[in-house]
Amino acid sequence: MTDLTDGAPSKRTNAAKVRRAAADPRRPGAECKAPPGAFVPIVNHGKCEAKGDCVEVCPYGVFEVGPIDEKDYRALGWLGRVRVRVHGMRTAYTPHADRCLACGLCVVACPEKAIQLVEIAPRAAEA
């Protein structure tokens, strides 16, 4: 896999998690063969517990875990707000979603099942 973080050290800090996620038969996506930006990972902030597994397995540096934005916090239901508070008012974000090649590692690595891969452009192979 290519590391698109422009010379920065890879954020994949747990090789065992990467191997486990890669072997998961439920792994969605295009196995890193989609053009950048064809898929985007969507994080459900109400489910996310900011454990950072997505950061550890993503080879493209798509994810960051940080403080939840006030607008995102206010959009949550009461249970989501409680969950976010319990987990330090932090959540995962995708500031570099345009780098996503739809490998699906983040989806299967997330223990809360808080990430979905959504196709935003039809694949050329289907045309």
PDB file of N, CA and C in Angstrom, residues 13-98:
ATOM      1  N   THR A  13      -0.003   2.204  13.719  1.00  0.00           N
ATOM      2  CA  THR A  13       0.862   1.902  14.848  1.00  0.00           C
ATOM      3  C   THR A  13       0.641   0.511  15.418  1.00  0.00           C
ATOM      4  N   ASN A  14      -0.342  -0.208  14.922  1.00  0.00           N
ATOM      5  CA  ASN A  14      -0.634  -1.521  15.466  1.00  0.00           C
ATOM      6  C   ASN A  14      -0.793  -2.511  14.315  1.00  0.00           C
ATOM      7  N   ALA A  15       0.312  -3.161  13.953  1.00  0.00           N
ATOM      8  CA  ALA A  15       0.312  -4.078  12.812  1.00  0.00           C
ATOM      9  C   ALA A  15      -0.671  -5.228  13.003  1.00  0.00           C
ATOM     10  N   ALA A  16      -0.860  -5.684  14.224  1.00  0.00           N
ATOM     11  CA  ALA A  16      -1.796  -6.782  14.480  1.00  0.00           C
ATOM     12  C   ALA A  16      -3.224  -6.359  14.136  1.00  0.00           C
ATOM     13  N   LYS A  17      -3.608  -5.131  14.482  1.00  0.00           N
ATOM     14  CA  LYS A  17      -4.944  -4.635  14.145  1.00  0.00           C
ATOM     15  C   LYS A  17      -5.113  -4.537  12.638  1.00  0.00           C
ATOM     16  N   VAL A  18      -4.081  -4.087  11.962  1.00  0.00           N
ATOM     17  CA  VAL A  18      -4.150  -3.964  10.505  1.00  0.00           C
ATOM     18  C   VAL A  18      -4.361  -5.340   9.876  1.00  0.00           C
ATOM     19  N   ARG A  19      -3.592  -6.343  10.308  1.00  0.00           N
ATOM     20  CA  ARG A  19      -3.733  -7.697   9.764  1.00  0.00           C
ATOM     21  C   ARG A  19      -5.127  -8.273  10.044  1.00  0.00           C
ATOM     22  N   ARG A  20      -5.621  -8.065  11.274  1.00  0.00           N
ATOM     23  CA  ARG A  20      -6.949  -8.558  11.640  1.00  0.00           C
ATOM     24  C   ARG A  20      -8.033  -7.908  10.780  1.00  0.00           C
ATOM     25  N   ALA A  21      -7.933  -6.598  10.602  1.00  0.00           N
ATOM     26  CA  ALA A  21      -8.924  -5.877   9.798  1.00  0.00           C
ATOM     27  C   ALA A  21      -8.856  -6.303   8.334  1.00  0.00           C
ATOM     28  N   ALA A  22      -7.654  -6.490   7.820  1.00  0.00           N
ATOM     29  CA  ALA A  22      -7.489  -6.890   6.417  1.00  0.00           C
ATOM     30  C   ALA A  22      -8.059  -8.277   6.151  1.00  0.00           C
ATOM     31  N   ALA A  23      -8.030  -9.147   7.140  1.00  0.00           N
ATOM     32  CA  ALA A  23      -8.515 -10.518   6.973  1.00  0.00           C
ATOM     33  C   ALA A  23     -10.016 -10.660   7.239  1.00  0.00           C
ATOM     34  N   ASP A  24     -10.655  -9.616   7.734  1.00  0.00           N
ATOM     35  CA  ASP A  24     -12.074  -9.696   8.086  1.00  0.00           C
ATOM     36  C   ASP A  24     -12.926  -9.853   6.822  1.00  0.00           C
ATOM     37  N   PRO A  25     -13.733 -10.923   6.740  1.00  0.00           N
ATOM     38  CA  PRO A  25     -14.549 -11.141   5.547  1.00  0.00           C
ATOM     39  C   PRO A  25     -15.666 -10.108   5.375  1.00  0.00           C
ATOM     40  N   ARG A  26     -15.979  -9.359   6.412  1.00  0.00           N
ATOM     41  CA  ARG A  26     -17.031  -8.332   6.329  1.00  0.00           C
ATOM     42  C   ARG A  26     -16.487  -6.991   5.868  1.00  0.00           C
ATOM     43  N   ARG A  27     -15.231  -6.928   5.528  1.00  0.00           N
ATOM     44  CA  ARG A  27     -14.588  -5.676   5.126  1.00  0.00           C
ATOM     45  C   ARG A  27     -15.224  -5.124   3.845  1.00  0.00           C
ATOM     46  N   PRO A  28     -15.795  -3.921   3.929  1.00  0.00           N
ATOM     47  CA  PRO A  28     -16.425  -3.330   2.747  1.00  0.00           C
ATOM     48  C   PRO A  28     -15.404  -2.566   1.909  1.00  0.00           C
ATOM     49  N   GLY A  29     -15.887  -1.953   0.864  1.00  0.00           N
ATOM     50  CA  GLY A  29     -15.037  -1.081   0.074  1.00  0.00           C
ATOM     51  C   GLY A  29     -14.494  -1.752  -1.163  1.00  0.00           C
ATOM     52  N   ALA A  30     -13.387  -1.229  -1.656  1.00  0.00           N
ATOM     53  CA  ALA A  30     -12.815  -1.670  -2.924  1.00  0.00           C
ATOM     54  C   ALA A  30     -11.392  -2.182  -2.751  1.00  0.00           C
ATOM     55  N   GLU A  31     -11.042  -2.584  -1.520  1.00  0.00           N
ATOM     56  CA  GLU A  31      -9.709  -3.132  -1.217  1.00  0.00           C
ATOM     57  C   GLU A  31      -8.579  -2.236  -1.729  1.00  0.00           C
ATOM     58  N   CYS A  32      -8.694  -0.943  -1.483  1.00  0.00           N
ATOM     59  CA  CYS A  32      -7.680   0.064  -1.837  1.00  0.00           C
ATOM     60  C   CYS A  32      -7.532   0.254  -3.343  1.00  0.00           C
ATOM     61  N   LYS A  33      -8.547  -0.094  -4.106  1.00  0.00           N
ATOM     62  CA  LYS A  33      -8.457   0.043  -5.555  1.00  0.00           C
ATOM     63  C   LYS A  33      -9.370   1.140  -6.100  1.00  0.00           C
ATOM     64  N   ALA A  34     -10.055   1.854  -5.236  1.00  0.00           N
ATOM     65  CA  ALA A  34     -10.934   2.931  -5.685  1.00  0.00           C
ATOM     66  C   ALA A  34     -10.103   4.192  -5.922  1.00  0.00           C
ATOM     67  N   PRO A  35     -10.515   5.021  -6.849  1.00  0.00           N
ATOM     68  CA  PRO A  35      -9.801   6.292  -7.023  1.00  0.00           C
ATOM     69  C   PRO A  35     -10.002   7.168  -5.783  1.00  0.00           C
ATOM     70  N   PRO A  36      -9.010   7.965  -5.436  1.00  0.00           N
ATOM     71  CA  PRO A  36      -9.167   8.850  -4.265  1.00  0.00           C
ATOM     72  C   PRO A  36     -10.415   9.716  -4.409  1.00  0.00           C
ATOM     73  N   GLY A  37     -11.199   9.770  -3.347  1.00  0.00           N
ATOM     74  CA  GLY A  37     -12.395  10.588  -3.332  1.00  0.00           C
ATOM     75  C   GLY A  37     -13.651   9.909  -3.846  1.00  0.00           C
ATOM     76  N   ALA A  38     -13.557   8.684  -4.365  1.00  0.00           N
ATOM     77  CA  ALA A  38     -14.742   7.985  -4.854  1.00  0.00           C
ATOM     78  C   ALA A  38     -15.611   7.496  -3.695  1.00  0.00           C
ATOM     79  N   PHE A  39     -14.986   7.222  -2.568  1.00  0.00           N
ATOM     80  CA  PHE A  39     -15.680   6.814  -1.350  1.00  0.00           C
ATOM     81  C   PHE A  39     -15.277   7.778  -0.242  1.00  0.00           C
ATOM     82  N   VAL A  40     -16.164   7.975   0.709  1.00  0.00           N
ATOM     83  CA  VAL A  40     -15.805   8.742   1.896  1.00  0.00           C
ATOM     84  C   VAL A  40     -16.225   7.963   3.138  1.00  0.00           C
ATOM     85  N   PRO A  41     -15.378   7.961   4.158  1.00  0.00           N
ATOM     86  CA  PRO A  41     -15.781   7.349   5.425  1.00  0.00           C
ATOM     87  C   PRO A  41     -16.620   8.350   6.219  1.00  0.00           C
ATOM     88  N   ILE A  42     -17.747   7.893   6.709  1.00  0.00           N
ATOM     89  CA  ILE A  42     -18.650   8.733   7.501  1.00  0.00           C
ATOM     90  C   ILE A  42     -18.621   8.211   8.940  1.00  0.00           C
ATOM     91  N   VAL A  43     -18.342   9.103   9.885  1.00  0.00           N
ATOM     92  CA  VAL A  43     -18.268   8.735  11.301  1.00  0.00           C
ATOM     93  C   VAL A  43     -19.561   9.134  11.988  1.00  0.00           C
ATOM     94  N   ASN A  44     -20.180   8.191  12.681  1.00  0.00           N
ATOM     95  CA  ASN A  44     -21.351   8.465  13.508  1.00  0.00           C
ATOM     96  C   ASN A  44     -20.820   8.925  14.860  1.00  0.00           C
ATOM     97  N   HIS A  45     -20.863  10.228  15.100  1.00  0.00           N
ATOM     98  CA  HIS A  45     -20.298  10.789  16.327  1.00  0.00           C
ATOM     99  C   HIS A  45     -21.033  10.326  17.580  1.00  0.00           C
ATOM    100  N   GLY A  46     -22.274   9.918  17.433  1.00  0.00           N
ATOM    101  CA  GLY A  46     -23.039   9.408  18.563  1.00  0.00           C
ATOM    102  C   GLY A  46     -22.584   8.032  19.026  1.00  0.00           C
ATOM    103  N   LYS A  47     -21.924   7.286  18.141  1.00  0.00           N
ATOM    104  CA  LYS A  47     -21.407   5.967  18.493  1.00  0.00           C
ATOM    105  C   LYS A  47     -19.911   5.991  18.803  1.00  0.00           C
ATOM    106  N   CYS A  48     -19.182   6.924  18.198  1.00  0.00           N
ATOM    107  CA  CYS A  48     -17.719   6.962  18.310  1.00  0.00           C
ATOM    108  C   CYS A  48     -17.275   7.197  19.758  1.00  0.00           C
ATOM    109  N   GLU A  49     -16.352   6.357  20.212  1.00  0.00           N
ATOM    110  CA  GLU A  49     -15.796   6.494  21.558  1.00  0.00           C
ATOM    111  C   GLU A  49     -14.353   6.988  21.530  1.00  0.00           C
ATOM    112  N   ALA A  50     -13.894   7.455  20.386  1.00  0.00           N
ATOM    113  CA  ALA A  50     -12.577   8.081  20.221  1.00  0.00           C
ATOM    114  C   ALA A  50     -11.416   7.178  20.639  1.00  0.00           C
ATOM    115  N   LYS A  51     -11.550   5.883  20.384  1.00  0.00           N
ATOM    116  CA  LYS A  51     -10.479   4.948  20.746  1.00  0.00           C
ATOM    117  C   LYS A  51      -9.305   5.023  19.780  1.00  0.00           C
ATOM    118  N   GLY A  52      -9.535   5.507  18.565  1.00  0.00           N
ATOM    119  CA  GLY A  52      -8.450   5.728  17.622  1.00  0.00           C
ATOM    120  C   GLY A  52      -8.052   4.530  16.780  1.00  0.00           C
ATOM    121  N   ASP A  53      -8.840   3.462  16.797  1.00  0.00           N
ATOM    122  CA  ASP A  53      -8.506   2.305  15.965  1.00  0.00           C
ATOM    123  C   ASP A  53      -8.477   2.692  14.487  1.00  0.00           C
ATOM    124  N   CYS A  54      -9.355   3.600  14.075  1.00  0.00           N
ATOM    125  CA  CYS A  54      -9.384   4.057  12.683  1.00  0.00           C
ATOM    126  C   CYS A  54      -8.070   4.737  12.310  1.00  0.00           C
ATOM    127  N   VAL A  55      -7.536   5.526  13.219  1.00  0.00           N
ATOM    128  CA  VAL A  55      -6.259   6.197  12.978  1.00  0.00           C
ATOM    129  C   VAL A  55      -5.139   5.177  12.840  1.00  0.00           C
ATOM    130  N   GLU A  56      -5.183   4.144  13.669  1.00  0.00           N
ATOM    131  CA  GLU A  56      -4.127   3.135  13.680  1.00  0.00           C
ATOM    132  C   GLU A  56      -4.110   2.262  12.439  1.00  0.00           C
ATOM    133  N   VAL A  57      -5.253   2.012  11.815  1.00  0.00           N
ATOM    134  CA  VAL A  57      -5.268   1.096  10.674  1.00  0.00           C
ATOM    135  C   VAL A  57      -5.293   1.789   9.317  1.00  0.00           C
ATOM    136  N   CYS A  58      -5.664   3.043   9.263  1.00  0.00           N
ATOM    137  CA  CYS A  58      -5.784   3.731   7.975  1.00  0.00           C
ATOM    138  C   CYS A  58      -4.403   4.020   7.388  1.00  0.00           C
ATOM    139  N   PRO A  59      -4.096   3.449   6.218  1.00  0.00           N
ATOM    140  CA  PRO A  59      -2.784   3.683   5.617  1.00  0.00           C
ATOM    141  C   PRO A  59      -2.671   5.029   4.910  1.00  0.00           C
ATOM    142  N   TYR A  60      -3.757   5.777   4.835  1.00  0.00           N
ATOM    143  CA  TYR A  60      -3.765   7.022   4.072  1.00  0.00           C
ATOM    144  C   TYR A  60      -3.912   8.279   4.927  1.00  0.00           C
ATOM    145  N   GLY A  61      -3.917   8.134   6.231  1.00  0.00           N
ATOM    146  CA  GLY A  61      -3.985   9.300   7.116  1.00  0.00           C
ATOM    147  C   GLY A  61      -5.281  10.072   7.014  1.00  0.00           C
ATOM    148  N   VAL A  62      -6.384   9.366   6.788  1.00  0.00           N
ATOM    149  CA  VAL A  62      -7.689  10.007   6.618  1.00  0.00           C
ATOM    150  C   VAL A  62      -8.248  10.518   7.940  1.00  0.00           C
ATOM    151  N   PHE A  63      -7.990   9.802   9.035  1.00  0.00           N
ATOM    152  CA  PHE A  63      -8.649  10.069  10.321  1.00  0.00           C
ATOM    153  C   PHE A  63      -7.781  10.844  11.305  1.00  0.00           C
ATOM    154  N   GLU A  64      -8.459  11.595  12.157  1.00  0.00           N
ATOM    155  CA  GLU A  64      -7.857  12.225  13.335  1.00  0.00           C
ATOM    156  C   GLU A  64      -8.886  12.133  14.452  1.00  0.00           C
ATOM    157  N   VAL A  65      -8.408  11.973  15.672  1.00  0.00           N
ATOM    158  CA  VAL A  65      -9.293  11.976  16.833  1.00  0.00           C
ATOM    159  C   VAL A  65      -9.022  13.266  17.592  1.00  0.00           C
ATOM    160  N   GLY A  66     -10.082  13.984  17.900  1.00  0.00           N
ATOM    161  CA  GLY A  66      -9.919  15.249  18.599  1.00  0.00           C
ATOM    162  C   GLY A  66     -11.210  15.676  19.262  1.00  0.00           C
ATOM    163  N   PRO A  67     -11.227  16.880  19.804  1.00  0.00           N
ATOM    164  CA  PRO A  67     -12.430  17.386  20.479  1.00  0.00           C
ATOM    165  C   PRO A  67     -13.611  17.462  19.501  1.00  0.00           C
ATOM    166  N   ILE A  68     -14.774  17.106  19.996  1.00  0.00           N
ATOM    167  CA  ILE A  68     -15.960  17.168  19.144  1.00  0.00           C
ATOM    168  C   ILE A  68     -16.358  18.623  18.934  1.00  0.00           C
ATOM    169  N   ASP A  69     -16.724  18.940  17.711  1.00  0.00           N
ATOM    170  CA  ASP A  69     -17.171  20.273  17.346  1.00  0.00           C
ATOM    171  C   ASP A  69     -18.521  20.548  18.028  1.00  0.00           C
ATOM    172  N   GLU A  70     -18.707  21.757  18.474  1.00  0.00           N
ATOM    173  CA  GLU A  70     -19.945  22.128  19.179  1.00  0.00           C
ATOM    174  C   GLU A  70     -21.184  21.819  18.334  1.00  0.00           C
ATOM    175  N   LYS A  71     -21.133  22.119  17.050  1.00  0.00           N
ATOM    176  CA  LYS A  71     -22.267  21.855  16.153  1.00  0.00           C
ATOM    177  C   LYS A  71     -22.574  20.355  16.091  1.00  0.00           C
ATOM    178  N   ASP A  72     -21.547  19.527  15.994  1.00  0.00           N
ATOM    179  CA  ASP A  72     -21.744  18.082  15.949  1.00  0.00           C
ATOM    180  C   ASP A  72     -22.295  17.563  17.279  1.00  0.00           C
ATOM    181  N   TYR A  73     -21.807  18.132  18.383  1.00  0.00           N
ATOM    182  CA  TYR A  73     -22.291  17.724  19.699  1.00  0.00           C
ATOM    183  C   TYR A  73     -23.771  18.051  19.860  1.00  0.00           C
ATOM    184  N   ARG A  74     -24.161  19.247  19.456  1.00  0.00           N
ATOM    185  CA  ARG A  74     -25.567  19.669  19.591  1.00  0.00           C
ATOM    186  C   ARG A  74     -26.509  18.849  18.702  1.00  0.00           C
ATOM    187  N   ALA A  75     -25.990  18.293  17.628  1.00  0.00           N
ATOM    188  CA  ALA A  75     -26.814  17.493  16.724  1.00  0.00           C
ATOM    189  C   ALA A  75     -27.093  16.091  17.264  1.00  0.00           C
ATOM    190  N   LEU A  76     -26.381  15.679  18.306  1.00  0.00           N
ATOM    191  CA  LEU A  76     -26.563  14.346  18.880  1.00  0.00           C
ATOM    192  C   LEU A  76     -27.805  14.279  19.758  1.00  0.00           C
ATOM    193  N   GLY A  77     -28.363  13.093  19.862  1.00  0.00           N
ATOM    194  CA  GLY A  77     -29.449  12.861  20.806  1.00  0.00           C
ATOM    195  C   GLY A  77     -28.876  12.790  22.221  1.00  0.00           C
ATOM    196  N   TRP A  78     -29.738  12.626  23.197  1.00  0.00           N
ATOM    197  CA  TRP A  78     -29.260  12.646  24.593  1.00  0.00           C
ATOM    198  C   TRP A  78     -28.306  11.486  24.874  1.00  0.00           C
ATOM    199  N   LEU A  79     -28.567  10.311  24.322  1.00  0.00           N
ATOM    200  CA  LEU A  79     -27.690   9.169  24.566  1.00  0.00           C
ATOM    201  C   LEU A  79     -26.311   9.385  23.929  1.00  0.00           C
ATOM    202  N   GLY A  80     -26.304   9.924  22.718  1.00  0.00           N
ATOM    203  CA  GLY A  80     -25.034  10.240  22.055  1.00  0.00           C
ATOM    204  C   GLY A  80     -24.236  11.268  22.826  1.00  0.00           C
ATOM    205  N   ARG A  81     -24.912  12.278  23.366  1.00  0.00           N
ATOM    206  CA  ARG A  81     -24.224  13.301  24.162  1.00  0.00           C
ATOM    207  C   ARG A  81     -23.602  12.695  25.424  1.00  0.00           C
ATOM    208  N   VAL A  82     -24.342  11.805  26.055  1.00  0.00           N
ATOM    209  CA  VAL A  82     -23.811  11.142  27.250  1.00  0.00           C
ATOM    210  C   VAL A  82     -22.579  10.326  26.881  1.00  0.00           C
ATOM    211  N   ARG A  83     -22.670   9.564  25.805  1.00  0.00           N
ATOM    212  CA  ARG A  83     -21.540   8.737  25.377  1.00  0.00           C
ATOM    213  C   ARG A  83     -20.309   9.606  25.087  1.00  0.00           C
ATOM    214  N   VAL A  84     -20.502  10.702  24.372  1.00  0.00           N
ATOM    215  CA  VAL A  84     -19.383  11.589  24.042  1.00  0.00           C
ATOM    216  C   VAL A  84     -18.793  12.195  25.315  1.00  0.00           C
ATOM    217  N   ARG A  85     -19.629  12.591  26.249  1.00  0.00           N
ATOM    218  CA  ARG A  85     -19.121  13.152  27.518  1.00  0.00           C
ATOM    219  C   ARG A  85     -18.294  12.118  28.285  1.00  0.00           C
ATOM    220  N   VAL A  86     -18.795  10.892  28.350  1.00  0.00           N
ATOM    221  CA  VAL A  86     -18.095   9.820  29.067  1.00  0.00           C
ATOM    222  C   VAL A  86     -16.719   9.574  28.449  1.00  0.00           C
ATOM    223  N   HIS A  87     -16.612   9.770  27.151  1.00  0.00           N
ATOM    224  CA  HIS A  87     -15.359   9.506  26.452  1.00  0.00           C
ATOM    225  C   HIS A  87     -14.547  10.773  26.197  1.00  0.00           C
ATOM    226  N   GLY A  88     -14.704  11.749  27.063  1.00  0.00           N
ATOM    227  CA  GLY A  88     -13.824  12.923  27.065  1.00  0.00           C
ATOM    228  C   GLY A  88     -14.124  13.980  26.032  1.00  0.00           C
ATOM    229  N   MET A  89     -15.351  14.012  25.509  1.00  0.00           N
ATOM    230  CA  MET A  89     -15.748  15.017  24.518  1.00  0.00           C
ATOM    231  C   MET A  89     -14.865  14.956  23.275  1.00  0.00           C
ATOM    232  N   ARG A  90     -14.489  13.733  22.892  1.00  0.00           N
ATOM    233  CA  ARG A  90     -13.635  13.528  21.725  1.00  0.00           C
ATOM    234  C   ARG A  90     -14.336  12.599  20.737  1.00  0.00           C
ATOM    235  N   THR A  91     -13.961  12.717  19.485  1.00  0.00           N
ATOM    236  CA  THR A  91     -14.526  11.882  18.433  1.00  0.00           C
ATOM    237  C   THR A  91     -13.550  11.815  17.270  1.00  0.00           C
ATOM    238  N   ALA A  92     -13.823  10.928  16.341  1.00  0.00           N
ATOM    239  CA  ALA A  92     -13.001  10.819  15.133  1.00  0.00           C
ATOM    240  C   ALA A  92     -13.574  11.727  14.053  1.00  0.00           C
ATOM    241  N   TYR A  93     -12.684  12.324  13.298  1.00  0.00           N
ATOM    242  CA  TYR A  93     -13.042  13.137  12.137  1.00  0.00           C
ATOM    243  C   TYR A  93     -12.236  12.665  10.942  1.00  0.00           C
ATOM    244  N   THR A  94     -12.678  13.056   9.746  1.00  0.00           N
ATOM    245  CA  THR A  94     -12.013  12.653   8.508  1.00  0.00           C
ATOM    246  C   THR A  94     -11.551  13.887   7.732  1.00  0.00           C
ATOM    247  N   PRO A  95     -10.537  14.590   8.237  1.00  0.00           N
ATOM    248  CA  PRO A  95     -10.101  15.812   7.559  1.00  0.00           C
ATOM    249  C   PRO A  95      -9.457  15.551   6.201  1.00  0.00           C
ATOM    250  N   HIS A  96      -9.049  14.325   5.952  1.00  0.00           N
ATOM    251  CA  HIS A  96      -8.401  13.998   4.681  1.00  0.00           C
ATOM    252  C   HIS A  96      -9.192  12.910   3.951  1.00  0.00           C
ATOM    253  N   ALA A  97     -10.512  13.031   3.940  1.00  0.00           N
ATOM    254  CA  ALA A  97     -11.375  12.037   3.301  1.00  0.00           C
ATOM    255  C   ALA A  97     -11.072  11.906   1.808  1.00  0.00           C
ATOM    256  N   ASP A  98     -10.533  12.946   1.210  1.00  0.00           N
ATOM    257  CA  ASP A  98     -10.200  12.895  -0.214  1.00  0.00           C
ATOM    258  C   ASP A  98      -9.069  11.908  -0.516  1.00  0.00           C
TER     259      ASP A  98
END
